[in-house]
Amino acid sequence: MIMLQNLFRTRPRERLGEPLYELAVRQARDPAFYTTLGVADRIDARFELYTLHVLLLVMRLRDEGERGAEAAQALFDTYVSALDHALRELGVGDISVGKKMRRLGEAMYGRMTAYEPALRDADPAALAAGLARNVFESDDPVVGEAVAAYALASRIRLAEQAFSAVTTRPDWAEIKG
């Protein structure tokens, strides 16, 4: 009986990942991204904003050392699980989920790999180019400048907050057009 209880209990790491993911998603769904900054209200554009916000939180959490790294991993794992769940809700069959998850995983990893150095180096031009390409499907980096400015300002604001604040009520930057 004890083995079954241990098998089905919620682990602390899982409990931490879900609220962090909800915080990232809530911010990524802010209507100002779509009305003020002109992000298209489509699944792929929302994926881009979710990935950006998850990355911003992951980067901030990792700055806290071991406890932050564990929280960041829990957030990342929850995001991957949410993508899988979303595909299934969209009606993707079990056979196709693996292939689609691989493509989504590659896209997510590619975005994070491209954005992280630009965020760490506070490089608005590199970040704007990547965001223009991925969020707005444009080769014109100017299109991504407002989202890049928001992301860089959010990175600074998150860095200024205590770990407990970041994990419960992150103070994101204002969305400006």
Short mmCIF file of C-alpha atoms in Angstrom, two decimals:
data_model
loop_
_atom_site.label_atom_id
_atom_site.label_comp_id
_atom_site.label_asym_id
_atom_site.label_seq_id
_atom_site.Cartn_x
_atom_site.Cartn_y
_atom_site.Cartn_z
CA MET A 1 0.00 0.00 0.00
CA ILE A 2 2.82 2.44 0.85
CA MET A 3 4.43 1.79 -2.54
CA LEU A 4 1.22 2.83 -4.29
CA GLN A 5 0.93 5.98 -2.18
CA ASN A 6 4.51 6.93 -3.08
CA LEU A 7 3.88 6.18 -6.74
CA PHE A 8 0.91 8.53 -7.05
CA ARG A 9 1.88 11.35 -4.71
CA THR A 10 2.72 14.76 -6.12
CA ARG A 11 6.40 15.47 -5.85
CA PRO A 12 7.59 18.88 -4.58
CA ARG A 13 9.30 19.55 -7.92
CA GLU A 14 6.02 19.03 -9.80
CA ARG A 15 4.20 21.33 -7.40
CA LEU A 16 6.73 24.07 -8.10
CA GLY A 17 6.75 23.71 -11.89
CA GLU A 18 3.02 24.12 -12.44
CA PRO A 19 2.57 27.49 -10.70
CA LEU A 20 5.70 28.84 -12.39
CA TYR A 21 4.38 27.74 -15.76
CA GLU A 22 1.01 29.38 -15.01
CA LEU A 23 2.81 32.65 -14.19
CA ALA A 24 4.66 32.57 -17.52
CA VAL A 25 1.52 31.70 -19.48
CA ARG A 26 -0.57 34.36 -17.77
CA GLN A 27 1.95 37.02 -18.75
CA ALA A 28 2.33 35.69 -22.31
CA ARG A 29 -1.45 35.93 -22.71
CA ASP A 30 -1.54 39.62 -21.80
CA PRO A 31 -3.78 41.21 -24.44
CA ALA A 32 -1.29 44.06 -24.92
CA PHE A 33 1.04 41.73 -26.81
CA TYR A 34 -1.68 41.25 -29.39
CA THR A 35 -3.28 44.70 -29.39
CA THR A 36 -0.34 47.03 -28.69
CA LEU A 37 2.60 45.08 -30.14
CA GLY A 38 0.75 43.44 -33.02
CA VAL A 39 1.53 39.80 -32.23
CA ALA A 40 -0.88 37.63 -34.22
CA ASP A 41 -3.34 35.74 -32.02
CA ARG A 42 -2.41 32.33 -33.44
CA ILE A 43 -1.20 29.13 -31.82
CA ASP A 44 2.32 29.47 -33.22
CA ALA A 45 2.69 33.09 -32.05
CA ARG A 46 1.40 32.15 -28.59
CA PHE A 47 3.95 29.31 -28.50
CA GLU A 48 6.66 31.89 -29.21
CA LEU A 49 5.53 34.14 -26.35
CA TYR A 50 5.16 31.20 -23.95
CA THR A 51 8.68 30.08 -24.83
CA LEU A 52 10.08 33.59 -24.30
CA HIS A 53 8.44 33.94 -20.89
CA VAL A 54 9.43 30.46 -19.76
CA LEU A 55 13.00 31.27 -20.80
CA LEU A 56 12.97 34.58 -18.90
CA LEU A 57 11.87 32.77 -15.74
CA VAL A 58 14.29 29.87 -16.27
CA MET A 59 17.20 32.29 -16.66
CA ARG A 60 16.23 34.21 -13.53
CA LEU A 61 15.72 31.04 -11.49
CA ARG A 62 19.10 29.63 -12.55
CA ASP A 63 20.74 32.75 -11.14
CA GLU A 64 19.78 31.45 -7.67
CA GLY A 65 22.15 28.50 -7.72
CA GLU A 66 21.00 24.98 -6.86
CA ARG A 67 17.51 25.79 -5.58
CA GLY A 68 16.91 27.98 -8.60
CA ALA A 69 18.24 25.34 -10.99
CA GLU A 70 15.78 22.82 -9.53
CA ALA A 71 12.90 25.27 -9.91
CA ALA A 72 14.00 26.10 -13.47
CA GLN A 73 14.08 22.42 -14.38
CA ALA A 74 10.63 21.90 -12.86
CA LEU A 75 9.31 24.81 -14.94
CA PHE A 76 10.92 23.49 -18.11
CA ASP A 77 9.57 19.97 -17.51
CA THR A 78 6.09 21.34 -16.90
CA TYR A 79 6.27 23.36 -20.14
CA VAL A 80 7.24 20.29 -22.15
CA SER A 81 4.42 18.31 -20.51
CA ALA A 82 1.95 21.13 -21.29
CA LEU A 83 2.98 21.07 -24.96
CA ASP A 84 2.34 17.33 -25.09
CA HIS A 85 -1.04 17.81 -23.42
CA ALA A 86 -1.97 20.63 -25.83
CA LEU A 87 -1.20 18.45 -28.85
CA ARG A 88 -3.41 15.71 -27.48
CA GLU A 89 -6.22 18.20 -26.83
CA LEU A 90 -5.91 19.38 -30.43
CA GLY A 91 -6.62 15.81 -31.49
CA VAL A 92 -3.15 14.70 -32.49
CA GLY A 93 -3.09 10.91 -32.34
CA ASP A 94 -0.73 8.93 -30.12
CA ILE A 95 1.34 7.82 -33.10
CA SER A 96 1.90 11.39 -34.31
CA VAL A 97 2.47 13.01 -30.90
CA GLY A 98 6.08 11.82 -30.72
CA LYS A 99 6.99 13.33 -34.09
CA LYS A 100 5.21 16.59 -33.36
CA MET A 101 6.73 16.81 -29.87
CA ARG A 102 10.16 16.32 -31.38
CA ARG A 103 9.57 19.22 -33.79
CA LEU A 104 8.17 21.42 -31.01
CA GLY A 105 11.06 20.48 -28.74
CA GLU A 106 13.58 21.36 -31.44
CA ALA A 107 11.81 24.68 -32.05
CA MET A 108 11.67 25.47 -28.33
CA TYR A 109 15.33 24.55 -27.82
CA GLY A 110 16.30 26.58 -30.89
CA ARG A 111 14.48 29.67 -29.61
CA MET A 112 15.98 29.36 -26.15
CA THR A 113 19.46 28.83 -27.58
CA ALA A 114 19.07 31.90 -29.82
CA TYR A 115 17.46 34.21 -27.25
CA GLU A 116 19.49 33.37 -24.14
CA PRO A 117 22.82 34.91 -25.26
CA ALA A 118 21.04 38.03 -26.51
CA LEU A 119 19.20 38.35 -23.18
CA ARG A 120 22.36 37.70 -21.12
CA ASP A 121 24.40 40.18 -23.19
CA ALA A 122 21.52 42.70 -23.29
CA ASP A 123 21.82 42.75 -27.09
CA PRO A 124 18.62 44.34 -28.41
CA ALA A 125 19.58 43.98 -32.09
CA ALA A 126 20.20 40.22 -31.91
CA LEU A 127 17.09 39.65 -29.82
CA ALA A 128 14.91 41.81 -32.09
CA ALA A 129 16.10 39.90 -35.18
CA GLY A 130 15.24 36.54 -33.61
CA LEU A 131 11.88 37.71 -32.31
CA ALA A 132 10.99 39.31 -35.66
CA ARG A 133 11.74 36.04 -37.42
CA ASN A 134 9.97 33.75 -34.95
CA VAL A 135 7.11 35.82 -33.49
CA PHE A 136 6.25 37.96 -36.51
CA GLU A 137 7.60 35.77 -39.34
CA SER A 138 9.51 38.77 -40.69
CA ASP A 139 13.07 39.29 -41.88
CA ASP A 140 12.89 42.93 -40.74
CA PRO A 141 14.44 43.16 -37.22
CA VAL A 142 12.62 46.45 -36.61
CA VAL A 143 9.39 44.44 -36.30
CA GLY A 144 10.76 42.66 -33.23
CA GLU A 145 12.20 45.72 -31.45
CA ALA A 146 9.26 46.39 -29.12
CA VAL A 147 9.06 42.77 -27.93
CA ALA A 148 12.86 42.71 -27.54
CA ALA A 149 12.76 45.90 -25.44
CA TYR A 150 10.03 44.36 -23.29
CA ALA A 151 12.00 41.11 -22.85
CA LEU A 152 15.22 42.93 -21.92
CA ALA A 153 13.37 45.17 -19.46
CA SER A 154 11.66 42.10 -17.97
CA ARG A 155 15.02 40.40 -17.59
CA ILE A 156 16.29 43.37 -15.58
CA ARG A 157 13.14 43.60 -13.45
CA LEU A 158 13.16 39.88 -12.70
CA ALA A 159 16.84 40.07 -11.69
CA GLU A 160 16.01 42.80 -9.17
CA GLN A 161 13.38 40.67 -7.42
CA ALA A 162 13.85 38.24 -4.59
CA PHE A 163 13.55 34.54 -5.42
CA SER A 164 10.31 34.27 -3.42
CA ALA A 165 8.75 37.12 -5.43
CA VAL A 166 9.82 35.66 -8.77
CA THR A 167 8.27 32.29 -7.88
CA THR A 168 4.95 33.75 -6.70
CA ARG A 169 4.35 37.11 -8.38
CA PRO A 170 7.02 38.13 -10.88
CA ASP A 171 7.08 41.81 -11.74
CA TRP A 172 7.29 41.84 -15.54
CA ALA A 173 8.11 44.95 -17.53
CA GLU A 174 5.36 47.12 -18.93
CA ILE A 175 4.31 46.28 -22.49
CA LYS A 176 4.89 49.40 -24.60
CA GLY A 177 4.32 49.93 -28.29
#
